PDB file of C-alpha atoms in Angstrom:
ATOM      1  CA  MET A   1     -39.732 -36.219   5.125  1.00  0.00           C
ATOM      2  CA  GLY A   2     -37.776 -36.818   8.331  1.00  0.00           C
ATOM      3  CA  ARG A   3     -36.984 -40.411   7.345  1.00  0.00           C
ATOM      4  CA  PHE A   4     -35.258 -39.528   4.064  1.00  0.00           C
ATOM      5  CA  PHE A   5     -33.901 -36.160   5.120  1.00  0.00           C
ATOM      6  CA  PRO A   6     -33.259 -36.451   8.846  1.00  0.00           C
ATOM      7  CA  HIS A   7     -31.697 -32.993   9.116  1.00  0.00           C
ATOM      8  CA  ALA A   8     -34.465 -31.181   7.235  1.00  0.00           C
ATOM      9  CA  ARG A   9     -36.486 -30.350  10.332  1.00  0.00           C
ATOM     10  CA  THR A  10     -33.419 -29.392  12.315  1.00  0.00           C
ATOM     11  CA  ARG A  11     -32.309 -26.910   9.684  1.00  0.00           C
ATOM     12  CA  ARG A  12     -35.739 -25.321   9.504  1.00  0.00           C
ATOM     13  CA  ALA A  13     -36.248 -25.188  13.245  1.00  0.00           C
ATOM     14  CA  GLY A  14     -35.553 -21.741  14.601  1.00  0.00           C
ATOM     15  CA  LEU A  15     -35.512 -19.978  11.256  1.00  0.00           C
ATOM     16  CA  GLY A  16     -37.727 -16.936  11.069  1.00  0.00           C
ATOM     17  CA  GLN A  17     -39.509 -15.736   7.957  1.00  0.00           C
ATOM     18  CA  SER A  18     -36.572 -13.499   7.069  1.00  0.00           C
ATOM     19  CA  GLY A  19     -34.131 -16.409   7.062  1.00  0.00           C
ATOM     20  CA  GLU A  20     -32.501 -15.415  10.326  1.00  0.00           C
ATOM     21  CA  ASP A  21     -31.750 -17.923  13.037  1.00  0.00           C
ATOM     22  CA  GLY A  22     -33.244 -15.870  15.859  1.00  0.00           C
ATOM     23  CA  GLY A  23     -30.092 -13.958  16.829  1.00  0.00           C
ATOM     24  CA  ASN A  24     -28.085 -11.333  15.012  1.00  0.00           C
ATOM     25  CA  ARG A  25     -26.812 -13.840  12.421  1.00  0.00           C
ATOM     26  CA  THR A  26     -27.493 -13.874   8.706  1.00  0.00           C
ATOM     27  CA  LYS A  27     -28.364 -17.022   6.821  1.00  0.00           C
ATOM     28  CA  ALA A  28     -25.662 -16.413   4.216  1.00  0.00           C
ATOM     29  CA  SER A  29     -22.618 -15.959   6.434  1.00  0.00           C
ATOM     30  CA  GLY A  30     -23.623 -16.609  10.040  1.00  0.00           C
ATOM     31  CA  VAL A  31     -21.910 -13.390  11.136  1.00  0.00           C
ATOM     32  CA  GLN A  32     -23.339 -11.496  14.117  1.00  0.00           C
ATOM     33  CA  VAL A  33     -23.377  -7.741  14.722  1.00  0.00           C
ATOM     34  CA  ALA A  34     -22.009  -6.609  18.086  1.00  0.00           C
ATOM     35  CA  ASP A  35     -24.332  -4.553  20.302  1.00  0.00           C
ATOM     36  CA  GLU A  36     -21.739  -1.749  20.410  1.00  0.00           C
ATOM     37  CA  VAL A  37     -22.011  -1.388  16.603  1.00  0.00           C
ATOM     38  CA  CYS A  38     -25.792  -0.936  16.902  1.00  0.00           C
ATOM     39  CA  ARG A  39     -25.381   1.548  19.769  1.00  0.00           C
ATOM     40  CA  ILE A  40     -22.917   3.660  17.747  1.00  0.00           C
ATOM     41  CA  PHE A  41     -25.283   3.698  14.771  1.00  0.00           C
ATOM     42  CA  TYR A  42     -28.164   4.828  16.968  1.00  0.00           C
ATOM     43  CA  ASP A  43     -26.050   7.575  18.557  1.00  0.00           C
ATOM     44  CA  MET A  44     -24.959   8.828  15.121  1.00  0.00           C
ATOM     45  CA  LYS A  45     -28.480   8.666  13.690  1.00  0.00           C
ATOM     46  CA  VAL A  46     -30.361  10.290  16.556  1.00  0.00           C
ATOM     47  CA  ARG A  47     -29.155  13.810  17.181  1.00  0.00           C
ATOM     48  CA  LYS A  48     -30.479  14.896  20.502  1.00  0.00           C
ATOM     49  CA  CYS A  49     -30.331  18.479  21.700  1.00  0.00           C
ATOM     50  CA  SER A  50     -26.863  18.364  23.130  1.00  0.00           C
ATOM     51  CA  THR A  51     -24.459  20.582  24.972  1.00  0.00           C
ATOM     52  CA  PRO A  52     -21.390  21.764  23.021  1.00  0.00           C
ATOM     53  CA  GLU A  53     -19.284  19.222  24.974  1.00  0.00           C
ATOM     54  CA  GLU A  54     -21.603  16.362  23.982  1.00  0.00           C
ATOM     55  CA  ILE A  55     -21.547  17.462  20.337  1.00  0.00           C
ATOM     56  CA  LYS A  56     -17.723  17.337  20.335  1.00  0.00           C
ATOM     57  CA  LYS A  57     -17.884  13.698  21.478  1.00  0.00           C
ATOM     58  CA  ARG A  58     -20.341  12.701  18.738  1.00  0.00           C
ATOM     59  CA  LYS A  59     -18.842  10.469  16.065  1.00  0.00           C
ATOM     60  CA  LYS A  60     -18.279  11.821  12.568  1.00  0.00           C
ATOM     61  CA  ALA A  61     -16.999   8.506  11.186  1.00  0.00           C
ATOM     62  CA  VAL A  62     -16.530   4.962  12.485  1.00  0.00           C
ATOM     63  CA  ILE A  63     -14.978   1.904  10.860  1.00  0.00           C
ATOM     64  CA  PHE A  64     -16.171  -1.632  11.578  1.00  0.00           C
ATOM     65  CA  CYS A  65     -14.367  -4.912  10.962  1.00  0.00           C
ATOM     66  CA  LEU A  66     -14.831  -8.610  11.529  1.00  0.00           C
ATOM     67  CA  SER A  67     -13.602 -10.088  14.796  1.00  0.00           C
ATOM     68  CA  ALA A  68     -10.488 -12.295  14.680  1.00  0.00           C
ATOM     69  CA  ASP A  69     -12.654 -15.434  14.497  1.00  0.00           C
ATOM     70  CA  LYS A  70     -14.709 -13.869  11.645  1.00  0.00           C
ATOM     71  CA  LYS A  71     -17.972 -14.451  13.535  1.00  0.00           C
ATOM     72  CA  CYS A  72     -18.908 -10.926  14.600  1.00  0.00           C
ATOM     73  CA  ILE A  73     -18.891  -7.399  13.155  1.00  0.00           C
ATOM     74  CA  ILE A  74     -17.198  -5.144  15.718  1.00  0.00           C
ATOM     75  CA  VAL A  75     -15.938  -1.574  16.056  1.00  0.00           C
ATOM     76  CA  GLU A  76     -12.342  -1.337  14.884  1.00  0.00           C
ATOM     77  CA  GLU A  77     -10.323   0.048  17.759  1.00  0.00           C
ATOM     78  CA  GLY A  78      -8.997   3.563  17.223  1.00  0.00           C
ATOM     79  CA  LYS A  79     -10.751   3.969  13.864  1.00  0.00           C
ATOM     80  CA  GLU A  80     -13.151   6.836  14.463  1.00  0.00           C
ATOM     81  CA  ILE A  81     -13.364  10.578  13.968  1.00  0.00           C
ATOM     82  CA  LEU A  82     -15.106  12.712  16.576  1.00  0.00           C
ATOM     83  CA  VAL A  83     -16.973  15.885  15.603  1.00  0.00           C
ATOM     84  CA  GLY A  84     -14.788  17.755  18.114  1.00  0.00           C
ATOM     85  CA  ASP A  85     -11.620  16.735  16.220  1.00  0.00           C
ATOM     86  CA  VAL A  86     -12.774  18.399  12.987  1.00  0.00           C
ATOM     87  CA  GLY A  87     -11.015  21.725  12.572  1.00  0.00           C
ATOM     88  CA  VAL A  88      -8.791  21.051  15.590  1.00  0.00           C
ATOM     89  CA  THR A  89      -6.631  17.996  14.867  1.00  0.00           C
ATOM     90  CA  ILE A  90      -8.301  17.022  11.564  1.00  0.00           C
ATOM     91  CA  THR A  91      -8.664  19.628   8.829  1.00  0.00           C
ATOM     92  CA  ASP A  92     -10.333  17.445   6.174  1.00  0.00           C
ATOM     93  CA  PRO A  93     -12.505  14.778   7.838  1.00  0.00           C
ATOM     94  CA  PHE A  94     -13.340  12.912   4.638  1.00  0.00           C
ATOM     95  CA  LYS A  95      -9.712  12.712   3.523  1.00  0.00           C
ATOM     96  CA  HIS A  96      -8.786  11.497   7.014  1.00  0.00           C
ATOM     97  CA  PHE A  97     -11.605   8.915   6.875  1.00  0.00           C
ATOM     98  CA  VAL A  98     -10.366   7.550   3.533  1.00  0.00           C
ATOM     99  CA  GLY A  99      -6.846   7.377   4.977  1.00  0.00           C
ATOM    100  CA  MET A 100      -8.082   5.209   7.877  1.00  0.00           C
ATOM    101  CA  LEU A 101      -9.286   2.470   5.503  1.00  0.00           C
ATOM    102  CA  PRO A 102      -6.808  -0.414   5.093  1.00  0.00           C
ATOM    103  CA  GLU A 103      -5.112  -0.812   1.736  1.00  0.00           C
ATOM    104  CA  LYS A 104      -5.339  -4.609   1.689  1.00  0.00           C
ATOM    105  CA  ASP A 105      -8.484  -5.608   3.589  1.00  0.00           C
ATOM    106  CA  CYS A 106     -12.230  -4.972   3.635  1.00  0.00           C
ATOM    107  CA  ARG A 107     -14.236  -2.878   6.117  1.00  0.00           C
ATOM    108  CA  TYR A 108     -17.673  -1.426   6.780  1.00  0.00           C
ATOM    109  CA  ALA A 109     -18.021   2.200   7.812  1.00  0.00           C
ATOM    110  CA  LEU A 110     -20.488   4.897   8.779  1.00  0.00           C
ATOM    111  CA  TYR A 111     -19.770   8.481   7.800  1.00  0.00           C
ATOM    112  CA  ASP A 112     -21.846  11.493   8.850  1.00  0.00           C
ATOM    113  CA  ALA A 113     -21.696  13.458   5.598  1.00  0.00           C
ATOM    114  CA  SER A 114     -22.112  17.251   5.558  1.00  0.00           C
ATOM    115  CA  PHE A 115     -23.111  18.652   2.201  1.00  0.00           C
ATOM    116  CA  GLU A 116     -24.864  21.580   0.569  1.00  0.00           C
ATOM    117  CA  THR A 117     -27.448  21.850  -2.160  1.00  0.00           C
ATOM    118  CA  LYS A 118     -28.427  25.128  -3.777  1.00  0.00           C
ATOM    119  CA  GLU A 119     -31.230  25.439  -1.216  1.00  0.00           C
ATOM    120  CA  SER A 120     -29.860  24.071   2.065  1.00  0.00           C
ATOM    121  CA  ARG A 121     -27.153  22.432   4.156  1.00  0.00           C
ATOM    122  CA  LYS A 122     -27.650  18.818   5.170  1.00  0.00           C
ATOM    123  CA  GLU A 123     -26.075  16.069   7.235  1.00  0.00           C
ATOM    124  CA  GLU A 124     -26.900  12.459   6.435  1.00  0.00           C
ATOM    125  CA  LEU A 125     -25.356   9.125   7.317  1.00  0.00           C
ATOM    126  CA  MET A 126     -23.629   7.106   4.626  1.00  0.00           C
ATOM    127  CA  PHE A 127     -22.879   3.391   4.852  1.00  0.00           C
ATOM    128  CA  PHE A 128     -19.707   2.144   3.156  1.00  0.00           C
ATOM    129  CA  LEU A 129     -18.511  -1.299   2.159  1.00  0.00           C
ATOM    130  CA  TRP A 130     -14.794  -0.972   1.491  1.00  0.00           C
ATOM    131  CA  ALA A 131     -13.524  -3.901  -0.611  1.00  0.00           C
ATOM    132  CA  PRO A 132     -10.221  -2.844  -2.206  1.00  0.00           C
ATOM    133  CA  GLU A 133      -8.722  -4.692  -5.163  1.00  0.00           C
ATOM    134  CA  LEU A 134      -5.756  -5.827  -3.019  1.00  0.00           C
ATOM    135  CA  ALA A 135      -7.954  -7.474  -0.362  1.00  0.00           C
ATOM    136  CA  PRO A 136      -7.873 -11.284  -0.202  1.00  0.00           C
ATOM    137  CA  LEU A 137     -10.723 -12.963  -2.067  1.00  0.00           C
ATOM    138  CA  LYS A 138     -11.890 -14.740   1.106  1.00  0.00           C
ATOM    139  CA  SER A 139     -12.182 -11.380   2.898  1.00  0.00           C
ATOM    140  CA  LYS A 140     -14.154  -9.867   0.021  1.00  0.00           C
ATOM    141  CA  MET A 141     -16.526 -12.833   0.030  1.00  0.00           C
ATOM    142  CA  ILE A 142     -17.232 -12.811   3.768  1.00  0.00           C
ATOM    143  CA  TYR A 143     -17.701  -9.012   3.895  1.00  0.00           C
ATOM    144  CA  ALA A 144     -20.043  -9.116   0.892  1.00  0.00           C
ATOM    145  CA  SER A 145     -22.084 -12.005   2.322  1.00  0.00           C
ATOM    146  CA  SER A 146     -22.260 -10.351   5.771  1.00  0.00           C
ATOM    147  CA  LYS A 147     -23.270  -6.898   4.524  1.00  0.00           C
ATOM    148  CA  ASP A 148     -26.982  -7.603   4.960  1.00  0.00           C
ATOM    149  CA  ALA A 149     -26.454  -8.402   8.643  1.00  0.00           C
ATOM    150  CA  ILE A 150     -25.103  -4.937   9.395  1.00  0.00           C
ATOM    151  CA  LYS A 151     -27.464  -3.139   7.005  1.00  0.00           C
ATOM    152  CA  LYS A 152     -30.486  -4.692   8.750  1.00  0.00           C
ATOM    153  CA  LYS A 153     -29.268  -3.126  11.978  1.00  0.00           C
ATOM    154  CA  PHE A 154     -28.775   0.254  10.281  1.00  0.00           C
ATOM    155  CA  GLN A 155     -32.433   1.032   9.535  1.00  0.00           C
ATOM    156  CA  GLY A 156     -32.990   4.355   7.794  1.00  0.00           C
ATOM    157  CA  ILE A 157     -29.663   4.706   5.970  1.00  0.00           C
ATOM    158  CA  LYS A 158     -30.396   6.602   2.750  1.00  0.00           C
ATOM    159  CA  HIS A 159     -26.973   6.411   1.144  1.00  0.00           C
ATOM    160  CA  GLU A 160     -24.810   3.376   0.508  1.00  0.00           C
ATOM    161  CA  CYS A 161     -21.484   3.192  -1.259  1.00  0.00           C
ATOM    162  CA  GLN A 162     -19.362   0.212  -2.207  1.00  0.00           C
ATOM    163  CA  ALA A 163     -15.811   1.319  -2.863  1.00  0.00           C
ATOM    164  CA  ASN A 164     -13.118  -0.837  -4.411  1.00  0.00           C
ATOM    165  CA  GLY A 165     -10.341   1.740  -4.352  1.00  0.00           C
ATOM    166  CA  PRO A 166      -9.525   5.365  -3.546  1.00  0.00           C
ATOM    167  CA  GLU A 167     -10.885   6.451  -6.942  1.00  0.00           C
ATOM    168  CA  ASP A 168     -14.366   5.427  -5.738  1.00  0.00           C
ATOM    169  CA  LEU A 169     -14.019   7.739  -2.739  1.00  0.00           C
ATOM    170  CA  ASN A 170     -13.380  11.090  -4.374  1.00  0.00           C
ATOM    171  CA  ARG A 171     -15.697  13.990  -3.601  1.00  0.00           C
ATOM    172  CA  ALA A 172     -17.424  13.890  -6.996  1.00  0.00           C
ATOM    173  CA  CYS A 173     -18.359  10.189  -6.569  1.00  0.00           C
ATOM    174  CA  ILE A 174     -19.665  10.816  -3.061  1.00  0.00           C
ATOM    175  CA  ALA A 175     -21.628  13.884  -4.201  1.00  0.00           C
ATOM    176  CA  GLU A 176     -23.202  11.725  -6.911  1.00  0.00           C
ATOM    177  CA  LYS A 177     -24.332   9.194  -4.279  1.00  0.00           C
ATOM    178  CA  LEU A 178     -25.755  11.976  -2.095  1.00  0.00           C
ATOM    179  CA  GLY A 179     -27.802  13.691  -4.775  1.00  0.00           C
ATOM    180  CA  GLY A 180     -25.937  14.123  -8.036  1.00  0.00           C
ATOM    181  CA  SER A 181     -26.002  17.537  -9.662  1.00  0.00           C
ATOM    182  CA  LEU A 182     -27.996  18.991  -6.757  1.00  0.00           C
ATOM    183  CA  ILE A 183     -24.896  18.855  -4.529  1.00  0.00           C
ATOM    184  CA  VAL A 184     -22.735  21.981  -4.703  1.00  0.00           C
ATOM    185  CA  ALA A 185     -20.377  21.271  -1.774  1.00  0.00           C
ATOM    186  CA  PHE A 186     -19.260  18.279   0.292  1.00  0.00           C
ATOM    187  CA  GLU A 187     -17.582  18.753   3.670  1.00  0.00           C
ATOM    188  CA  GLY A 188     -17.190  22.453   2.959  1.00  0.00           C
ATOM    189  CA  CYS A 189     -15.422  21.978  -0.402  1.00  0.00           C
ATOM    190  CA  PRO A 190     -17.042  22.761  -3.752  1.00  0.00           C
ATOM    191  CA  VAL A 191     -17.832  19.729  -5.894  1.00  0.00           C
TER     192      VAL A 191
END
């Protein structure tokens, strides 16, 4: 095998059963996930008993992008909503979140959705892949092929949404992803 295909062993060496190369890279795109991205996910997922000050600093939404060299998924600077901002500087957190997404490029995002069913109020994390129609094809391809890398780090996400335009991010579409006809309100607004 090595005589006819000298690189065959080299390519296989280091690959785990899942197709990963031992680090945070995916086989499809080779993109890594920054440790800060994983830390933010963990902080959003695990709600510890916190003081009111700590709760205000908790993230409601965060947007992630590819680094300039397209080799790592990182936190996009300045693209977050804190729980403490809701009702103070931000009246509609979901509308503000949608407004933070770029018109002509792709992004990943986490959003801590608050919604109500007929029986209870809930908060659950949603993962978004934003791939607008106006984004360059190359960007759409690398974000799509790198999505598994970030999703593997976000264990336990129940809700995922791929949006290709603002019409995919209206409250009715999001309510459908969260539970369909069981949802009566999203972020305090009736659906």
